[in-house]
mmCIF file of C-alpha atoms in Angstrom:
data_model
loop_
_atom_site.group_PDB
_atom_site.id
_atom_site.type_symbol
_atom_site.label_atom_id
_atom_site.label_comp_id
_atom_site.label_asym_id
_atom_site.label_seq_id
_atom_site.Cartn_x
_atom_site.Cartn_y
_atom_site.Cartn_z
ATOM 1 C CA MET A 1 -0.074 -0.069 -0.135
ATOM 2 C CA ILE A 2 1.229 3.515 -1.072
ATOM 3 C CA GLU A 3 -0.091 6.679 1.349
ATOM 4 C CA MET A 4 -1.272 8.968 -0.491
ATOM 5 C CA LYS A 5 -2.662 12.614 0.237
ATOM 6 C CA VAL A 6 -5.708 14.934 -1.217
ATOM 7 C CA MET A 7 -4.675 17.139 -3.835
ATOM 8 C CA GLY A 8 -7.382 19.051 -4.311
ATOM 9 C CA ILE A 9 -10.737 18.687 -6.378
ATOM 10 C CA ALA A 10 -10.864 19.313 -10.253
ATOM 11 C CA LEU A 11 -14.102 19.678 -12.979
ATOM 12 C CA ASP A 12 -13.981 17.191 -15.864
ATOM 13 C CA THR A 13 -13.677 19.632 -18.879
ATOM 14 C CA ARG A 14 -16.371 16.987 -20.685
ATOM 15 C CA THR A 15 -18.942 16.399 -18.272
ATOM 16 C CA GLY A 16 -18.651 18.917 -15.585
ATOM 17 C CA SER A 17 -18.151 15.612 -12.855
ATOM 18 C CA PRO A 18 -16.013 16.695 -9.846
ATOM 19 C CA ILE A 19 -12.652 14.636 -9.630
ATOM 20 C CA ILE A 20 -10.793 14.005 -6.967
ATOM 21 C CA VAL A 21 -6.603 14.066 -6.939
ATOM 22 C CA LEU A 22 -4.861 12.156 -5.105
ATOM 23 C CA ASN A 23 -0.822 12.478 -4.561
ATOM 24 C CA ASP A 24 1.915 10.480 -3.456
ATOM 25 C CA PHE A 25 4.160 11.822 -1.003
ATOM 26 C CA ASP A 26 7.027 12.339 -3.622
ATOM 27 C CA ASN A 27 4.873 13.812 -6.208
ATOM 28 C CA ARG A 28 5.630 11.175 -8.332
ATOM 29 C CA LYS A 29 1.739 9.821 -9.321
ATOM 30 C CA ALA A 30 -1.484 11.219 -9.337
ATOM 31 C CA LEU A 31 -4.795 9.152 -9.094
ATOM 32 C CA PRO A 32 -7.503 11.141 -10.368
ATOM 33 C CA ILE A 33 -11.103 9.390 -9.326
ATOM 34 C CA TRP A 34 -14.343 10.818 -10.331
ATOM 35 C CA ILE A 35 -16.905 11.195 -7.531
ATOM 36 C CA GLY A 36 -20.253 13.020 -6.527
ATOM 37 C CA SER A 37 -21.030 16.528 -6.388
ATOM 38 C CA ALA A 38 -22.205 15.691 -2.642
ATOM 39 C CA GLU A 39 -18.895 14.161 -1.423
ATOM 40 C CA ALA A 40 -17.167 16.595 -3.821
ATOM 41 C CA SER A 41 -19.081 19.328 -1.602
ATOM 42 C CA SER A 42 -17.968 17.653 1.637
ATOM 43 C CA ILE A 43 -14.571 17.334 0.645
ATOM 44 C CA ILE A 44 -14.048 21.053 -0.213
ATOM 45 C CA ARG A 45 -15.813 22.316 2.899
ATOM 46 C CA LYS A 46 -13.215 20.561 5.083
ATOM 47 C CA ILE A 47 -10.204 21.206 2.972
ATOM 48 C CA GLU A 48 -11.100 24.717 3.413
ATOM 49 C CA ASN A 49 -12.435 24.666 6.762
ATOM 50 C CA ILE A 50 -15.723 26.175 5.748
ATOM 51 C CA PRO A 51 -17.973 25.168 8.885
ATOM 52 C CA SER A 52 -21.717 23.406 9.020
ATOM 53 C CA THR A 53 -24.268 24.683 11.358
ATOM 54 C CA ARG A 54 -25.360 21.015 11.583
ATOM 55 C CA PRO A 55 -23.112 17.811 11.047
ATOM 56 C CA LEU A 56 -23.157 16.134 7.699
ATOM 57 C CA THR A 57 -22.964 13.000 6.752
ATOM 58 C CA HIS A 58 -19.310 12.301 7.031
ATOM 59 C CA ASP A 59 -18.940 14.227 10.509
ATOM 60 C CA LEU A 60 -21.983 11.731 11.643
ATOM 61 C CA PHE A 61 -20.520 8.446 10.859
ATOM 62 C CA ILE A 62 -17.056 9.965 12.696
ATOM 63 C CA ASP A 63 -19.193 10.694 16.033
ATOM 64 C CA PHE A 64 -20.899 7.659 15.649
ATOM 65 C CA ALA A 65 -17.773 5.603 15.463
ATOM 66 C CA LYS A 66 -16.605 7.624 18.700
ATOM 67 C CA LYS A 67 -19.436 7.318 20.880
ATOM 68 C CA THR A 68 -19.215 3.337 20.175
ATOM 69 C CA GLY A 69 -15.821 2.497 21.077
ATOM 70 C CA PHE A 70 -14.183 2.991 17.751
ATOM 71 C CA TYR A 71 -11.666 4.944 16.281
ATOM 72 C CA ILE A 72 -10.936 5.622 12.438
ATOM 73 C CA ASP A 73 -7.731 4.267 11.721
ATOM 74 C CA ARG A 74 -7.244 4.574 8.168
ATOM 75 C CA ILE A 75 -8.689 4.309 4.740
ATOM 76 C CA GLU A 76 -7.753 2.282 1.836
ATOM 77 C CA ILE A 77 -8.364 2.324 -2.080
ATOM 78 C CA ASN A 78 -8.023 -1.373 -2.914
ATOM 79 C CA ASP A 79 -9.287 -2.718 -5.841
ATOM 80 C CA VAL A 80 -10.578 -1.076 -9.254
ATOM 81 C CA ASP A 81 -12.827 -2.800 -11.785
ATOM 82 C CA GLU A 82 -13.599 -1.386 -14.945
ATOM 83 C CA GLN A 83 -12.901 2.506 -13.592
ATOM 84 C CA THR A 84 -15.010 1.758 -10.436
ATOM 85 C CA TYR A 85 -12.391 2.104 -7.539
ATOM 86 C CA PHE A 86 -13.291 0.210 -4.079
ATOM 87 C CA SER A 87 -12.294 1.097 -0.382
ATOM 88 C CA SER A 88 -12.436 0.497 3.180
ATOM 89 C CA ILE A 89 -12.719 2.160 6.602
ATOM 90 C CA PHE A 90 -10.285 0.543 8.981
ATOM 91 C CA LEU A 91 -12.008 1.426 12.794
ATOM 92 C CA THR A 92 -10.264 0.116 15.801
ATOM 93 C CA ASP A 93 -11.287 -0.479 19.390
ATOM 94 C CA LYS A 94 -9.630 0.057 23.032
ATOM 95 C CA GLU A 95 -8.954 -3.272 22.745
ATOM 96 C CA GLY A 96 -7.184 -3.046 19.181
ATOM 97 C CA LYS A 97 -9.735 -4.968 17.610
ATOM 98 C CA GLU A 98 -10.224 -4.070 14.043
ATOM 99 C CA ILE A 99 -12.884 -3.949 11.776
ATOM 100 C CA GLU A 100 -13.457 -2.935 8.377
ATOM 101 C CA ILE A 101 -16.136 -1.300 6.675
ATOM 102 C CA ASP A 102 -16.539 -1.640 2.699
ATOM 103 C CA ALA A 103 -16.893 2.124 1.395
ATOM 104 C CA ARG A 104 -16.818 4.516 -1.650
ATOM 105 C CA PRO A 105 -13.689 6.139 -2.139
ATOM 106 C CA SER A 106 -15.606 9.696 -2.103
ATOM 107 C CA ASP A 107 -17.227 8.805 1.273
ATOM 108 C CA ALA A 108 -13.875 6.905 2.636
ATOM 109 C CA ILE A 109 -11.228 10.227 1.636
ATOM 110 C CA ALA A 110 -14.128 12.593 3.107
ATOM 111 C CA ILE A 111 -13.948 10.715 6.703
ATOM 112 C CA ALA A 112 -10.303 10.315 6.197
ATOM 113 C CA ILE A 113 -9.666 13.839 5.890
ATOM 114 C CA ARG A 114 -11.970 14.562 9.150
ATOM 115 C CA ALA A 115 -10.346 12.160 10.889
ATOM 116 C CA GLY A 116 -6.835 13.249 9.741
ATOM 117 C CA VAL A 117 -5.896 9.914 9.015
ATOM 118 C CA SER A 118 -3.883 8.153 6.063
ATOM 119 C CA ILE A 119 -5.107 7.552 2.972
ATOM 120 C CA PHE A 120 -3.696 3.838 1.565
ATOM 121 C CA VAL A 121 -3.973 2.594 -2.326
ATOM 122 C CA SER A 122 -2.848 -0.687 -3.403
ATOM 123 C CA ALA A 123 -0.150 -0.959 -5.888
ATOM 124 C CA GLY A 124 -2.389 -2.725 -8.365
ATOM 125 C CA VAL A 125 -4.572 0.552 -8.425
ATOM 126 C CA LEU A 126 -2.126 2.904 -8.920
ATOM 127 C CA ALA A 127 -0.647 0.670 -11.578
ATOM 128 C CA ASP A 128 -4.421 0.773 -13.007
ATOM 129 C CA GLY A 129 -5.169 4.215 -12.505
ATOM 130 C CA ALA A 130 -2.447 6.405 -12.026
ATOM 131 C CA ILE A 131 -0.722 9.220 -14.123
ATOM 132 C CA SER A 132 2.809 10.334 -14.032
ATOM 133 C CA THR A 133 3.198 13.632 -12.504
ATOM 134 C CA ASP A 134 6.950 13.883 -12.974
ATOM 135 C CA SER A 135 7.909 12.572 -16.704
ATOM 136 C CA GLU A 136 11.557 13.813 -16.220
ATOM 137 C CA ARG A 137 12.283 11.746 -13.699
ATOM 138 C CA ASP A 138 10.925 9.049 -15.175
ATOM 139 C CA GLU A 139 12.580 9.320 -18.453
ATOM 140 C CA GLU A 140 16.025 9.821 -16.216
ATOM 141 C CA GLU A 141 15.271 6.340 -14.230
ATOM 142 C CA ALA A 142 14.011 4.548 -17.728
ATOM 143 C CA ALA A 143 17.031 5.677 -19.468
ATOM 144 C CA GLU A 144 19.340 4.334 -16.229
ATOM 145 C CA PHE A 145 17.716 0.877 -16.310
ATOM 146 C CA ARG A 146 17.988 0.429 -20.117
ATOM 147 C CA ASN A 147 21.866 1.402 -19.616
ATOM 148 C CA PHE A 148 21.988 -1.206 -16.775
ATOM 149 C CA ILE A 149 20.159 -3.942 -18.796
ATOM 150 C CA LYS A 150 22.272 -3.471 -22.035
ATOM 151 C CA ASP A 151 25.494 -4.710 -19.955
ATOM 152 C CA ILE A 152 23.744 -7.777 -18.403
ATOM 153 C CA LYS A 153 25.431 -10.914 -19.539
ATOM 154 C CA PRO A 154 23.819 -14.681 -19.008
ATOM 155 C CA SER A 155 26.732 -15.462 -17.119
ATOM 156 C CA ASP A 156 26.147 -12.624 -14.502
ATOM 157 C CA PHE A 157 22.540 -14.425 -13.838
ATOM 158 C CA ALA A 158 24.704 -17.911 -13.612
ATOM 159 C CA LYS A 159 27.108 -16.045 -10.808
ATOM 160 C CA LEU A 160 23.923 -14.985 -8.638
ATOM 161 C CA VAL A 161 21.991 -18.144 -8.861
ATOM 162 C CA ASP A 162 25.655 -19.871 -7.998
ATOM 163 C CA LYS A 163 26.143 -17.419 -4.751
ATOM 164 C CA ASN A 164 22.371 -17.936 -3.949
ATOM 165 C CA PHE A 165 22.514 -21.554 -4.109
ATOM 166 C CA GLU A 166 25.673 -21.674 -1.827
ATOM 167 C CA SER A 167 24.212 -19.456 0.763
ATOM 168 C CA ASP A 168 20.853 -21.864 1.122
ATOM 169 C CA GLN A 169 23.398 -24.959 2.159
#
């Protein structure tokens, strides 16, 4: 799992739909997720510290968890299927018992930013939906890898296998 942070909300210029953008902490990858207007509004309200006179649904969830003896531990965006993302909210009680609740990523993220907990994304989800935000660094790494593999000979692998075989005995 890779820890991500909320970079903000954008609008899809074609459809007008809100998109939440998550970035890794190295600012190398961005994960855009299309979300609903209500969830976007809730996330924006928290990011911009806009108060609400009454608790919003995501605030209610956190309050309910606290009053029943749980705290929000983290959220995970752990799967994607045909552009539908899946996530879980992990809650822990005072004895350390953990429960997992299935949630839409938009709701999970809204809860995570309110609770101040980490947002994790699986490597598989990132591989499927992330976009590079540092193409120059990506190209440098690709060039380094190409230089590395151009000089590899089959005998290099034989030496490695022999060395590992000897250490196993």
